[in-house]
């Protein structure tokens, strides 16, 4: 029974390993334009499903109280859109003297400029039992801010200029995040009693959708012919990305748990995930827009393609540890 119980608890991590292995074996199935049509099923349907699911499962009063948590929102947005890109820029000044591929380093800077993601931070916060309402608000708000701020940051740090179609990105965000969330909240009002009685497995449903997103992300990564760049640079970049994530998660954890901080343990969970995660869903389209016509676009995209699965992998591995910390603190 012990083994079965363990498998039941770790199914999500096993799922991640499995989808990565399947993506490696046959990436053509889940690539953009492939049989699964991820440009529709993932970009629109899967992301919308996650937010409809969140709208259904979130108590309306929790969402409204999350809006009032201004200090938490300020912390997350300043960390992710000001501190993060600046710290990466300083770090890259040191790395520029190394033999690492310069386009991969530029790619690391673009990762720093990205807004928070609209799904992974929310799902991981939910999995731990943290402040999900605050995670949803910050993911959505950060993404809207990112539509304006990210292209400006890319301009500032990388000097690329282009006209960015804000309206199309903004309308896509509105349709896949805000609308499903509102619909979920409206439906919840009518079936509230049934939801309280049955307690559907919202967390498991969101996790399954996230596995689909991971699968198609890795299909794109493995199908990209330019991923075969020099192995030294690639290995170093993977190591740097994991180090950045661990350091920044630790930093946000320290800041939000210091003695004079007013954040609850549940707030800290949302802060750690929302401040350190970066959006691939918004990021890749933005890079394609801002660096249109760049011959090194695929190399610039590689760090973001690595960062996205890495943040989910690392976050998922840390879920049990963070959960036990939060439970012990709440007691």
PDB file of C-alpha atoms in Angstrom:
ATOM      1  CA  UNK A   1       0.000   0.000   0.000  1.00  0.00           C
ATOM      2  CA  UNK A   2       2.927   2.323   0.790  1.00  0.00           C
ATOM      3  CA  UNK A   3       4.159   2.213  -2.809  1.00  0.00           C
ATOM      4  CA  UNK A   4       0.671   2.835  -4.259  1.00  0.00           C
ATOM      5  CA  UNK A   5       0.151   5.768  -1.908  1.00  0.00           C
ATOM      6  CA  UNK A   6       3.548   7.184  -2.895  1.00  0.00           C
ATOM      7  CA  UNK A   7       2.709   6.808  -6.623  1.00  0.00           C
ATOM      8  CA  UNK A   8      -0.621   8.544  -6.072  1.00  0.00           C
ATOM      9  CA  UNK A   9       1.168  11.489  -4.451  1.00  0.00           C
ATOM     10  CA  UNK A  10       3.977  11.679  -7.007  1.00  0.00           C
ATOM     11  CA  UNK A  11       1.867  11.043 -10.133  1.00  0.00           C
ATOM     12  CA  UNK A  12       2.391  14.580 -11.413  1.00  0.00           C
ATOM     13  CA  UNK A  13       6.209  14.336 -11.320  1.00  0.00           C
ATOM     14  CA  UNK A  14       6.021  10.896 -12.979  1.00  0.00           C
ATOM     15  CA  UNK A  15       3.691  12.440 -15.554  1.00  0.00           C
ATOM     16  CA  UNK A  16       6.233  15.177 -16.328  1.00  0.00           C
ATOM     17  CA  UNK A  17       8.996  12.591 -16.887  1.00  0.00           C
ATOM     18  CA  UNK A  18       6.664  10.549 -19.099  1.00  0.00           C
ATOM     19  CA  UNK A  19       5.498  13.443 -21.314  1.00  0.00           C
ATOM     20  CA  UNK A  20       9.106  14.640 -21.777  1.00  0.00           C
ATOM     21  CA  UNK A  21      10.164  11.116 -22.824  1.00  0.00           C
ATOM     22  CA  UNK A  22       7.235  10.847 -25.275  1.00  0.00           C
ATOM     23  CA  UNK A  23       8.016  14.319 -26.684  1.00  0.00           C
ATOM     24  CA  UNK A  24      11.658  13.279 -27.187  1.00  0.00           C
ATOM     25  CA  UNK A  25      10.687  10.093 -29.039  1.00  0.00           C
ATOM     26  CA  UNK A  26       8.193  11.691 -31.428  1.00  0.00           C
ATOM     27  CA  UNK A  27       8.199  15.513 -31.257  1.00  0.00           C
ATOM     28  CA  UNK A  28       6.301  15.905 -34.551  1.00  0.00           C
ATOM     29  CA  UNK A  29       2.981  14.967 -32.873  1.00  0.00           C
ATOM     30  CA  UNK A  30       2.850  17.957 -30.520  1.00  0.00           C
ATOM     31  CA  UNK A  31       4.707  20.633 -32.491  1.00  0.00           C
ATOM     32  CA  UNK A  32       3.022  23.757 -33.782  1.00  0.00           C
ATOM     33  CA  UNK A  33       1.073  22.740 -36.888  1.00  0.00           C
ATOM     34  CA  UNK A  34       1.260  19.047 -35.909  1.00  0.00           C
ATOM     35  CA  UNK A  35      -1.684  16.623 -35.444  1.00  0.00           C
ATOM     36  CA  UNK A  36      -2.470  17.998 -31.946  1.00  0.00           C
ATOM     37  CA  UNK A  37      -2.708  21.583 -33.288  1.00  0.00           C
ATOM     38  CA  UNK A  38      -1.254  23.123 -30.063  1.00  0.00           C
ATOM     39  CA  UNK A  39      -1.559  26.642 -31.545  1.00  0.00           C
ATOM     40  CA  UNK A  40      -5.309  26.197 -30.975  1.00  0.00           C
ATOM     41  CA  UNK A  41      -5.697  23.383 -28.420  1.00  0.00           C
ATOM     42  CA  UNK A  42      -2.990  24.688 -26.046  1.00  0.00           C
ATOM     43  CA  UNK A  43      -2.838  28.435 -26.730  1.00  0.00           C
ATOM     44  CA  UNK A  44      -6.598  28.906 -26.507  1.00  0.00           C
ATOM     45  CA  UNK A  45      -8.448  25.816 -25.221  1.00  0.00           C
ATOM     46  CA  UNK A  46      -5.980  24.550 -22.557  1.00  0.00           C
ATOM     47  CA  UNK A  47      -5.181  27.993 -21.088  1.00  0.00           C
ATOM     48  CA  UNK A  48      -8.898  28.916 -21.114  1.00  0.00           C
ATOM     49  CA  UNK A  49      -9.726  25.590 -19.407  1.00  0.00           C
ATOM     50  CA  UNK A  50      -7.229  26.317 -16.608  1.00  0.00           C
ATOM     51  CA  UNK A  51      -8.795  29.721 -15.933  1.00  0.00           C
ATOM     52  CA  UNK A  52     -12.386  28.491 -16.247  1.00  0.00           C
ATOM     53  CA  UNK A  53     -11.418  25.774 -13.748  1.00  0.00           C
ATOM     54  CA  UNK A  54      -9.940  28.435 -11.434  1.00  0.00           C
ATOM     55  CA  UNK A  55     -13.074  30.585 -11.810  1.00  0.00           C
ATOM     56  CA  UNK A  56     -15.242  27.613 -10.829  1.00  0.00           C
ATOM     57  CA  UNK A  57     -13.141  26.563  -7.857  1.00  0.00           C
ATOM     58  CA  UNK A  58     -12.375  30.008  -6.404  1.00  0.00           C
ATOM     59  CA  UNK A  59     -14.664  31.475  -3.819  1.00  0.00           C
ATOM     60  CA  UNK A  60     -15.664  34.930  -5.119  1.00  0.00           C
ATOM     61  CA  UNK A  61     -14.928  36.532  -1.750  1.00  0.00           C
ATOM     62  CA  UNK A  62     -11.334  35.202  -1.936  1.00  0.00           C
ATOM     63  CA  UNK A  63     -10.817  36.881  -5.313  1.00  0.00           C
ATOM     64  CA  UNK A  64     -12.225  40.181  -4.058  1.00  0.00           C
ATOM     65  CA  UNK A  65     -10.018  40.104  -0.965  1.00  0.00           C
ATOM     66  CA  UNK A  66      -7.021  39.311  -3.214  1.00  0.00           C
ATOM     67  CA  UNK A  67      -7.608  42.583  -5.075  1.00  0.00           C
ATOM     68  CA  UNK A  68      -7.103  44.453  -1.808  1.00  0.00           C
ATOM     69  CA  UNK A  69      -3.713  42.843  -1.132  1.00  0.00           C
ATOM     70  CA  UNK A  70      -1.794  45.751  -2.700  1.00  0.00           C
ATOM     71  CA  UNK A  71       1.499  45.150  -0.849  1.00  0.00           C
ATOM     72  CA  UNK A  72       1.722  41.582  -2.181  1.00  0.00           C
ATOM     73  CA  UNK A  73       0.947  42.681  -5.774  1.00  0.00           C
ATOM     74  CA  UNK A  74       3.563  45.443  -5.617  1.00  0.00           C
ATOM     75  CA  UNK A  75       6.179  43.006  -4.322  1.00  0.00           C
ATOM     76  CA  UNK A  76       5.524  40.455  -7.111  1.00  0.00           C
ATOM     77  CA  UNK A  77       5.342  42.961  -9.982  1.00  0.00           C
ATOM     78  CA  UNK A  78       8.419  44.984  -8.927  1.00  0.00           C
ATOM     79  CA  UNK A  79      10.431  41.802  -8.406  1.00  0.00           C
ATOM     80  CA  UNK A  80       9.482  40.184 -11.705  1.00  0.00           C
ATOM     81  CA  UNK A  81       9.508  43.244 -14.008  1.00  0.00           C
ATOM     82  CA  UNK A  82      12.190  45.456 -12.395  1.00  0.00           C
ATOM     83  CA  UNK A  83      14.553  43.496 -10.137  1.00  0.00           C
ATOM     84  CA  UNK A  84      14.675  40.284 -12.226  1.00  0.00           C
ATOM     85  CA  UNK A  85      15.707  41.827 -15.600  1.00  0.00           C
ATOM     86  CA  UNK A  86      18.164  44.235 -13.901  1.00  0.00           C
ATOM     87  CA  UNK A  87      19.835  41.447 -11.882  1.00  0.00           C
ATOM     88  CA  UNK A  88      20.170  39.305 -15.047  1.00  0.00           C
ATOM     89  CA  UNK A  89      21.714  42.257 -16.919  1.00  0.00           C
ATOM     90  CA  UNK A  90      24.354  42.718 -14.172  1.00  0.00           C
ATOM     91  CA  UNK A  91      25.051  38.950 -14.162  1.00  0.00           C
ATOM     92  CA  UNK A  92      25.430  38.910 -17.969  1.00  0.00           C
ATOM     93  CA  UNK A  93      28.092  41.623 -17.818  1.00  0.00           C
ATOM     94  CA  UNK A  94      30.224  39.067 -15.955  1.00  0.00           C
ATOM     95  CA  UNK A  95      29.289  36.216 -18.319  1.00  0.00           C
ATOM     96  CA  UNK A  96      30.113  38.212 -21.480  1.00  0.00           C
ATOM     97  CA  UNK A  97      33.837  37.455 -20.994  1.00  0.00           C
ATOM     98  CA  UNK A  98      33.178  33.681 -21.120  1.00  0.00           C
ATOM     99  CA  UNK A  99      33.077  31.612 -24.353  1.00  0.00           C
ATOM    100  CA  UNK A 100      29.284  31.039 -23.995  1.00  0.00           C
ATOM    101  CA  UNK A 101      27.341  31.678 -27.206  1.00  0.00           C
ATOM    102  CA  UNK A 102      26.427  35.412 -27.180  1.00  0.00           C
ATOM    103  CA  UNK A 103      22.941  34.784 -28.630  1.00  0.00           C
ATOM    104  CA  UNK A 104      22.145  32.381 -25.805  1.00  0.00           C
ATOM    105  CA  UNK A 105      23.208  35.089 -23.349  1.00  0.00           C
ATOM    106  CA  UNK A 106      20.913  37.562 -25.129  1.00  0.00           C
ATOM    107  CA  UNK A 107      18.223  34.894 -24.747  1.00  0.00           C
ATOM    108  CA  UNK A 108      18.828  34.820 -20.977  1.00  0.00           C
ATOM    109  CA  UNK A 109      18.221  38.580 -20.910  1.00  0.00           C
ATOM    110  CA  UNK A 110      14.917  38.130 -22.770  1.00  0.00           C
ATOM    111  CA  UNK A 111      13.865  35.576 -20.109  1.00  0.00           C
ATOM    112  CA  UNK A 112      14.434  38.263 -17.463  1.00  0.00           C
ATOM    113  CA  UNK A 113      12.177  40.702 -19.342  1.00  0.00           C
ATOM    114  CA  UNK A 114       9.220  38.311 -19.586  1.00  0.00           C
ATOM    115  CA  UNK A 115       5.994  38.725 -17.568  1.00  0.00           C
ATOM    116  CA  UNK A 116       4.765  36.022 -15.139  1.00  0.00           C
ATOM    117  CA  UNK A 117       2.983  33.041 -16.765  1.00  0.00           C
ATOM    118  CA  UNK A 118      -0.778  32.678 -16.812  1.00  0.00           C
ATOM    119  CA  UNK A 119      -0.887  29.052 -15.679  1.00  0.00           C
ATOM    120  CA  UNK A 120       2.097  27.324 -14.020  1.00  0.00           C
ATOM    121  CA  UNK A 121       2.460  29.681 -11.019  1.00  0.00           C
ATOM    122  CA  UNK A 122      -1.286  29.422 -10.325  1.00  0.00           C
ATOM    123  CA  UNK A 123      -1.341  25.617 -10.559  1.00  0.00           C
ATOM    124  CA  UNK A 124       1.714  25.165  -8.322  1.00  0.00           C
ATOM    125  CA  UNK A 125       0.328  27.633  -5.754  1.00  0.00           C
ATOM    126  CA  UNK A 126      -2.930  25.647  -5.793  1.00  0.00           C
ATOM    127  CA  UNK A 127      -1.053  22.322  -5.468  1.00  0.00           C
ATOM    128  CA  UNK A 128       0.677  23.576  -2.297  1.00  0.00           C
ATOM    129  CA  UNK A 129      -2.531  25.129  -0.935  1.00  0.00           C
ATOM    130  CA  UNK A 130      -1.161  28.687  -1.031  1.00  0.00           C
ATOM    131  CA  UNK A 131      -2.999  31.932  -1.765  1.00  0.00           C
ATOM    132  CA  UNK A 132      -4.442  30.918  -5.140  1.00  0.00           C
ATOM    133  CA  UNK A 133      -6.539  34.072  -5.533  1.00  0.00           C
ATOM    134  CA  UNK A 134      -3.418  36.260  -5.196  1.00  0.00           C
ATOM    135  CA  UNK A 135      -1.540  34.011  -7.660  1.00  0.00           C
ATOM    136  CA  UNK A 136      -4.350  34.340 -10.229  1.00  0.00           C
ATOM    137  CA  UNK A 137      -4.552  38.108  -9.806  1.00  0.00           C
ATOM    138  CA  UNK A 138      -0.777  38.556 -10.151  1.00  0.00           C
ATOM    139  CA  UNK A 139      -0.444  36.190 -13.105  1.00  0.00           C
ATOM    140  CA  UNK A 140      -3.229  37.943 -15.005  1.00  0.00           C
ATOM    141  CA  UNK A 141      -2.212  41.473 -13.941  1.00  0.00           C
ATOM    142  CA  UNK A 142       1.488  40.782 -14.650  1.00  0.00           C
ATOM    143  CA  UNK A 143       0.633  39.440 -18.090  1.00  0.00           C
ATOM    144  CA  UNK A 144      -1.344  42.574 -18.928  1.00  0.00           C
ATOM    145  CA  UNK A 145       1.511  44.757 -17.669  1.00  0.00           C
ATOM    146  CA  UNK A 146       3.937  42.617 -19.663  1.00  0.00           C
ATOM    147  CA  UNK A 147       2.192  43.403 -22.935  1.00  0.00           C
ATOM    148  CA  UNK A 148       3.414  46.983 -22.561  1.00  0.00           C
ATOM    149  CA  UNK A 149       6.466  46.595 -20.307  1.00  0.00           C
ATOM    150  CA  UNK A 150       8.180  43.521 -21.845  1.00  0.00           C
ATOM    151  CA  UNK A 151       8.729  45.058 -25.327  1.00  0.00           C
ATOM    152  CA  UNK A 152      10.038  48.225 -23.598  1.00  0.00           C
ATOM    153  CA  UNK A 153      12.436  46.163 -21.453  1.00  0.00           C
ATOM    154  CA  UNK A 154      13.640  44.251 -24.547  1.00  0.00           C
ATOM    155  CA  UNK A 155      14.272  47.612 -26.213  1.00  0.00           C
ATOM    156  CA  UNK A 156      16.110  48.923 -23.168  1.00  0.00           C
ATOM    157  CA  UNK A 157      18.357  45.886 -22.588  1.00  0.00           C
ATOM    158  CA  UNK A 158      18.799  44.541 -26.130  1.00  0.00           C
ATOM    159  CA  UNK A 159      18.151  47.574 -28.296  1.00  0.00           C
ATOM    160  CA  UNK A 160      15.711  45.826 -30.610  1.00  0.00           C
ATOM    161  CA  UNK A 161      13.026  48.018 -32.102  1.00  0.00           C
ATOM    162  CA  UNK A 162       9.811  47.095 -33.834  1.00  0.00           C
ATOM    163  CA  UNK A 163       6.138  47.819 -33.790  1.00  0.00           C
ATOM    164  CA  UNK A 164       4.418  45.476 -31.368  1.00  0.00           C
ATOM    165  CA  UNK A 165       0.754  44.583 -32.092  1.00  0.00           C
ATOM    166  CA  UNK A 166      -0.466  45.254 -28.555  1.00  0.00           C
ATOM    167  CA  UNK A 167      -4.110  44.886 -29.572  1.00  0.00           C
ATOM    168  CA  UNK A 168      -3.817  41.282 -30.812  1.00  0.00           C
ATOM    169  CA  UNK A 169      -1.814  40.118 -27.759  1.00  0.00           C
ATOM    170  CA  UNK A 170      -4.128  42.041 -25.422  1.00  0.00           C
ATOM    171  CA  UNK A 171      -7.287  40.579 -26.978  1.00  0.00           C
ATOM    172  CA  UNK A 172      -5.844  37.041 -26.822  1.00  0.00           C
ATOM    173  CA  UNK A 173      -5.056  37.503 -23.128  1.00  0.00           C
ATOM    174  CA  UNK A 174      -8.502  38.896 -22.475  1.00  0.00           C
ATOM    175  CA  UNK A 175     -10.191  35.966 -24.257  1.00  0.00           C
ATOM    176  CA  UNK A 176      -8.078  33.191 -22.678  1.00  0.00           C
ATOM    177  CA  UNK A 177      -7.672  34.528 -19.122  1.00  0.00           C
ATOM    178  CA  UNK A 178     -10.256  37.115 -18.119  1.00  0.00           C
ATOM    179  CA  UNK A 179     -13.338  35.787 -19.970  1.00  0.00           C
ATOM    180  CA  UNK A 180     -13.002  32.104 -18.808  1.00  0.00           C
ATOM    181  CA  UNK A 181     -12.350  33.286 -15.230  1.00  0.00           C
ATOM    182  CA  UNK A 182     -15.508  35.447 -15.249  1.00  0.00           C
ATOM    183  CA  UNK A 183     -17.586  32.654 -16.859  1.00  0.00           C
ATOM    184  CA  UNK A 184     -16.276  30.211 -14.218  1.00  0.00           C
ATOM    185  CA  UNK A 185     -17.313  32.631 -11.443  1.00  0.00           C
ATOM    186  CA  UNK A 186     -20.799  33.098 -12.958  1.00  0.00           C
ATOM    187  CA  UNK A 187     -21.331  29.308 -13.357  1.00  0.00           C
ATOM    188  CA  UNK A 188     -20.115  28.847  -9.765  1.00  0.00           C
ATOM    189  CA  UNK A 189     -22.940  31.053  -8.455  1.00  0.00           C
ATOM    190  CA  UNK A 190     -25.529  28.663  -9.918  1.00  0.00           C
ATOM    191  CA  UNK A 191     -23.939  25.359  -8.910  1.00  0.00           C
ATOM    192  CA  UNK A 192     -22.284  26.485  -5.657  1.00  0.00           C
ATOM    193  CA  UNK A 193     -24.135  23.949  -3.469  1.00  0.00           C
ATOM    194  CA  UNK A 194     -23.324  21.078  -5.823  1.00  0.00           C
ATOM    195  CA  UNK A 195     -19.632  22.091  -5.844  1.00  0.00           C
ATOM    196  CA  UNK A 196     -19.541  22.246  -2.026  1.00  0.00           C
ATOM    197  CA  UNK A 197     -21.145  18.771  -1.846  1.00  0.00           C
ATOM    198  CA  UNK A 198     -19.182  16.955  -4.569  1.00  0.00           C
ATOM    199  CA  UNK A 199     -15.812  18.762  -4.270  1.00  0.00           C
ATOM    200  CA  UNK A 200     -14.599  18.025  -7.845  1.00  0.00           C
ATOM    201  CA  UNK A 201     -10.817  17.399  -8.221  1.00  0.00           C
ATOM    202  CA  UNK A 202      -9.981  20.873  -9.607  1.00  0.00           C
ATOM    203  CA  UNK A 203      -6.278  20.539  -8.780  1.00  0.00           C
ATOM    204  CA  UNK A 204      -5.904  17.231 -10.645  1.00  0.00           C
ATOM    205  CA  UNK A 205      -7.762  18.606 -13.695  1.00  0.00           C
ATOM    206  CA  UNK A 206      -5.455  21.650 -13.874  1.00  0.00           C
ATOM    207  CA  UNK A 207      -2.397  19.411 -13.443  1.00  0.00           C
ATOM    208  CA  UNK A 208      -3.490  17.211 -16.390  1.00  0.00           C
ATOM    209  CA  UNK A 209      -3.908  20.318 -18.567  1.00  0.00           C
ATOM    210  CA  UNK A 210      -0.447  21.484 -17.467  1.00  0.00           C
ATOM    211  CA  UNK A 211       1.036  18.109 -18.518  1.00  0.00           C
ATOM    212  CA  UNK A 212      -0.380  18.758 -22.005  1.00  0.00           C
ATOM    213  CA  UNK A 213       1.273  22.199 -22.050  1.00  0.00           C
ATOM    214  CA  UNK A 214       4.624  20.683 -20.932  1.00  0.00           C
ATOM    215  CA  UNK A 215       4.347  17.997 -23.609  1.00  0.00           C
ATOM    216  CA  UNK A 216       3.805  20.435 -26.485  1.00  0.00           C
ATOM    217  CA  UNK A 217       6.517  22.777 -25.126  1.00  0.00           C
ATOM    218  CA  UNK A 218       9.056  19.946 -25.195  1.00  0.00           C
ATOM    219  CA  UNK A 219       7.854  18.829 -28.640  1.00  0.00           C
ATOM    220  CA  UNK A 220       8.665  22.341 -29.898  1.00  0.00           C
ATOM    221  CA  UNK A 221      12.030  22.280 -28.123  1.00  0.00           C
ATOM    222  CA  UNK A 222      13.050  18.872 -29.501  1.00  0.00           C
ATOM    223  CA  UNK A 223      11.734  19.597 -33.011  1.00  0.00           C
ATOM    224  CA  UNK A 224      13.712  22.852 -33.266  1.00  0.00           C
ATOM    225  CA  UNK A 225      16.696  22.099 -35.568  1.00  0.00           C
ATOM    226  CA  UNK A 226      18.693  24.934 -33.979  1.00  0.00           C
ATOM    227  CA  UNK A 227      18.608  23.264 -30.574  1.00  0.00           C
ATOM    228  CA  UNK A 228      21.733  21.350 -31.712  1.00  0.00           C
ATOM    229  CA  UNK A 229      24.116  24.168 -30.896  1.00  0.00           C
ATOM    230  CA  UNK A 230      27.423  23.580 -29.161  1.00  0.00           C
ATOM    231  CA  UNK A 231      26.808  21.284 -26.206  1.00  0.00           C
ATOM    232  CA  UNK A 232      29.076  23.247 -23.829  1.00  0.00           C
ATOM    233  CA  UNK A 233      26.997  26.445 -24.123  1.00  0.00           C
ATOM    234  CA  UNK A 234      23.741  24.515 -23.830  1.00  0.00           C
ATOM    235  CA  UNK A 235      24.784  22.609 -20.682  1.00  0.00           C
ATOM    236  CA  UNK A 236      26.100  25.818 -19.067  1.00  0.00           C
ATOM    237  CA  UNK A 237      22.843  27.662 -19.900  1.00  0.00           C
ATOM    238  CA  UNK A 238      20.743  24.851 -18.358  1.00  0.00           C
ATOM    239  CA  UNK A 239      22.905  25.026 -15.210  1.00  0.00           C
ATOM    240  CA  UNK A 240      22.642  28.847 -15.084  1.00  0.00           C
ATOM    241  CA  UNK A 241      18.843  28.714 -15.502  1.00  0.00           C
ATOM    242  CA  UNK A 242      18.381  26.266 -12.612  1.00  0.00           C
ATOM    243  CA  UNK A 243      20.772  28.337 -10.452  1.00  0.00           C
ATOM    244  CA  UNK A 244      18.872  31.575 -11.225  1.00  0.00           C
ATOM    245  CA  UNK A 245      15.549  29.942 -10.351  1.00  0.00           C
ATOM    246  CA  UNK A 246      16.789  28.434  -7.091  1.00  0.00           C
ATOM    247  CA  UNK A 247      18.476  31.709  -6.028  1.00  0.00           C
ATOM    248  CA  UNK A 248      15.452  33.871  -6.830  1.00  0.00           C
ATOM    249  CA  UNK A 249      12.994  31.462  -5.166  1.00  0.00           C
ATOM    250  CA  UNK A 250      15.202  31.510  -2.059  1.00  0.00           C
ATOM    251  CA  UNK A 251      15.475  35.317  -2.213  1.00  0.00           C
ATOM    252  CA  UNK A 252      11.695  35.876  -2.480  1.00  0.00           C
ATOM    253  CA  UNK A 253      11.172  33.320   0.306  1.00  0.00           C
ATOM    254  CA  UNK A 254      13.610  35.179   2.589  1.00  0.00           C
ATOM    255  CA  UNK A 255      12.081  38.586   1.827  1.00  0.00           C
ATOM    256  CA  UNK A 256       8.486  37.492   2.346  1.00  0.00           C
ATOM    257  CA  UNK A 257       9.157  35.601   5.602  1.00  0.00           C
ATOM    258  CA  UNK A 258      11.304  38.164   7.434  1.00  0.00           C
ATOM    259  CA  UNK A 259      10.153  39.145  10.918  1.00  0.00           C
ATOM    260  CA  UNK A 260       8.563  42.499  10.043  1.00  0.00           C
ATOM    261  CA  UNK A 261       6.766  41.177   6.928  1.00  0.00           C
ATOM    262  CA  UNK A 262       2.970  41.042   7.039  1.00  0.00           C
ATOM    263  CA  UNK A 263       2.669  38.111   4.610  1.00  0.00           C
ATOM    264  CA  UNK A 264       1.014  34.846   5.691  1.00  0.00           C
ATOM    265  CA  UNK A 265       2.622  31.473   4.760  1.00  0.00           C
ATOM    266  CA  UNK A 266      -0.036  31.117   2.023  1.00  0.00           C
ATOM    267  CA  UNK A 267       0.978  34.548   0.640  1.00  0.00           C
ATOM    268  CA  UNK A 268       4.645  33.495   0.629  1.00  0.00           C
ATOM    269  CA  UNK A 269       3.812  30.474  -1.563  1.00  0.00           C
ATOM    270  CA  UNK A 270       2.097  32.718  -4.144  1.00  0.00           C
ATOM    271  CA  UNK A 271       5.001  35.218  -3.992  1.00  0.00           C
ATOM    272  CA  UNK A 272       7.700  32.553  -4.508  1.00  0.00           C
ATOM    273  CA  UNK A 273       6.017  31.085  -7.603  1.00  0.00           C
ATOM    274  CA  UNK A 274       4.616  34.272  -9.183  1.00  0.00           C
ATOM    275  CA  UNK A 275       7.814  36.329  -8.788  1.00  0.00           C
ATOM    276  CA  UNK A 276      10.185  33.751 -10.273  1.00  0.00           C
ATOM    277  CA  UNK A 277       8.123  32.167 -13.077  1.00  0.00           C
ATOM    278  CA  UNK A 278       8.239  33.515 -16.631  1.00  0.00           C
ATOM    279  CA  UNK A 279       5.665  33.147 -19.393  1.00  0.00           C
ATOM    280  CA  UNK A 280       6.402  31.045 -22.462  1.00  0.00           C
ATOM    281  CA  UNK A 281       2.867  31.461 -23.835  1.00  0.00           C
ATOM    282  CA  UNK A 282       3.359  35.228 -24.016  1.00  0.00           C
ATOM    283  CA  UNK A 283       7.131  35.105 -24.385  1.00  0.00           C
ATOM    284  CA  UNK A 284       7.595  33.198 -27.645  1.00  0.00           C
ATOM    285  CA  UNK A 285       4.990  35.256 -29.599  1.00  0.00           C
ATOM    286  CA  UNK A 286       6.572  38.462 -28.213  1.00  0.00           C
ATOM    287  CA  UNK A 287      10.084  37.361 -29.225  1.00  0.00           C
ATOM    288  CA  UNK A 288       8.805  36.500 -32.696  1.00  0.00           C
ATOM    289  CA  UNK A 289       7.278  39.974 -32.941  1.00  0.00           C
ATOM    290  CA  UNK A 290      10.162  41.995 -31.423  1.00  0.00           C
ATOM    291  CA  UNK A 291      12.928  40.050 -33.214  1.00  0.00           C
ATOM    292  CA  UNK A 292      11.074  39.537 -36.494  1.00  0.00           C
ATOM    293  CA  UNK A 293      13.543  38.771 -39.272  1.00  0.00           C
ATOM    294  CA  UNK A 294      16.454  38.061 -36.876  1.00  0.00           C
ATOM    295  CA  UNK A 295      18.482  35.094 -38.124  1.00  0.00           C
ATOM    296  CA  UNK A 296      19.398  34.292 -34.502  1.00  0.00           C
ATOM    297  CA  UNK A 297      15.788  34.284 -33.266  1.00  0.00           C
ATOM    298  CA  UNK A 298      15.775  30.528 -32.558  1.00  0.00           C
ATOM    299  CA  UNK A 299      18.972  30.806 -30.486  1.00  0.00           C
ATOM    300  CA  UNK A 300      17.538  33.761 -28.556  1.00  0.00           C
ATOM    301  CA  UNK A 301      14.414  31.635 -27.857  1.00  0.00           C
ATOM    302  CA  UNK A 302      16.354  28.618 -26.469  1.00  0.00           C
ATOM    303  CA  UNK A 303      16.811  29.929 -22.857  1.00  0.00           C
ATOM    304  CA  UNK A 304      13.068  30.668 -22.607  1.00  0.00           C
ATOM    305  CA  UNK A 305      12.241  27.217 -24.003  1.00  0.00           C
ATOM    306  CA  UNK A 306      14.477  25.742 -21.278  1.00  0.00           C
ATOM    307  CA  UNK A 307      13.320  28.119 -18.504  1.00  0.00           C
ATOM    308  CA  UNK A 308       9.624  27.286 -18.894  1.00  0.00           C
ATOM    309  CA  UNK A 309       9.854  23.473 -18.402  1.00  0.00           C
ATOM    310  CA  UNK A 310      12.584  23.982 -15.779  1.00  0.00           C
ATOM    311  CA  UNK A 311      10.361  26.217 -13.626  1.00  0.00           C
ATOM    312  CA  UNK A 312       7.545  23.646 -13.724  1.00  0.00           C
ATOM    313  CA  UNK A 313       9.925  20.759 -13.014  1.00  0.00           C
ATOM    314  CA  UNK A 314      11.636  22.566 -10.132  1.00  0.00           C
ATOM    315  CA  UNK A 315       8.335  23.880  -8.764  1.00  0.00           C
ATOM    316  CA  UNK A 316       6.733  20.423  -8.864  1.00  0.00           C
ATOM    317  CA  UNK A 317       9.713  18.839  -7.088  1.00  0.00           C
ATOM    318  CA  UNK A 318       9.488  21.491  -4.354  1.00  0.00           C
ATOM    319  CA  UNK A 319       5.685  21.192  -3.848  1.00  0.00           C
ATOM    320  CA  UNK A 320       5.870  18.556  -1.006  1.00  0.00           C
ATOM    321  CA  UNK A 321       8.634  20.500   0.825  1.00  0.00           C
ATOM    322  CA  UNK A 322       6.869  23.881   0.563  1.00  0.00           C
ATOM    323  CA  UNK A 323       3.553  22.256   1.525  1.00  0.00           C
ATOM    324  CA  UNK A 324       4.973  20.742   4.725  1.00  0.00           C
ATOM    325  CA  UNK A 325       6.653  24.077   5.583  1.00  0.00           C
ATOM    326  CA  UNK A 326       3.358  25.949   5.098  1.00  0.00           C
ATOM    327  CA  UNK A 327       1.326  23.441   7.139  1.00  0.00           C
ATOM    328  CA  UNK A 328       3.834  23.555  10.013  1.00  0.00           C
ATOM    329  CA  UNK A 329       3.836  27.383   9.965  1.00  0.00           C
ATOM    330  CA  UNK A 330       0.027  27.579   9.959  1.00  0.00           C
ATOM    331  CA  UNK A 331      -0.179  25.284  12.976  1.00  0.00           C
TER     332      UNK A 331
END
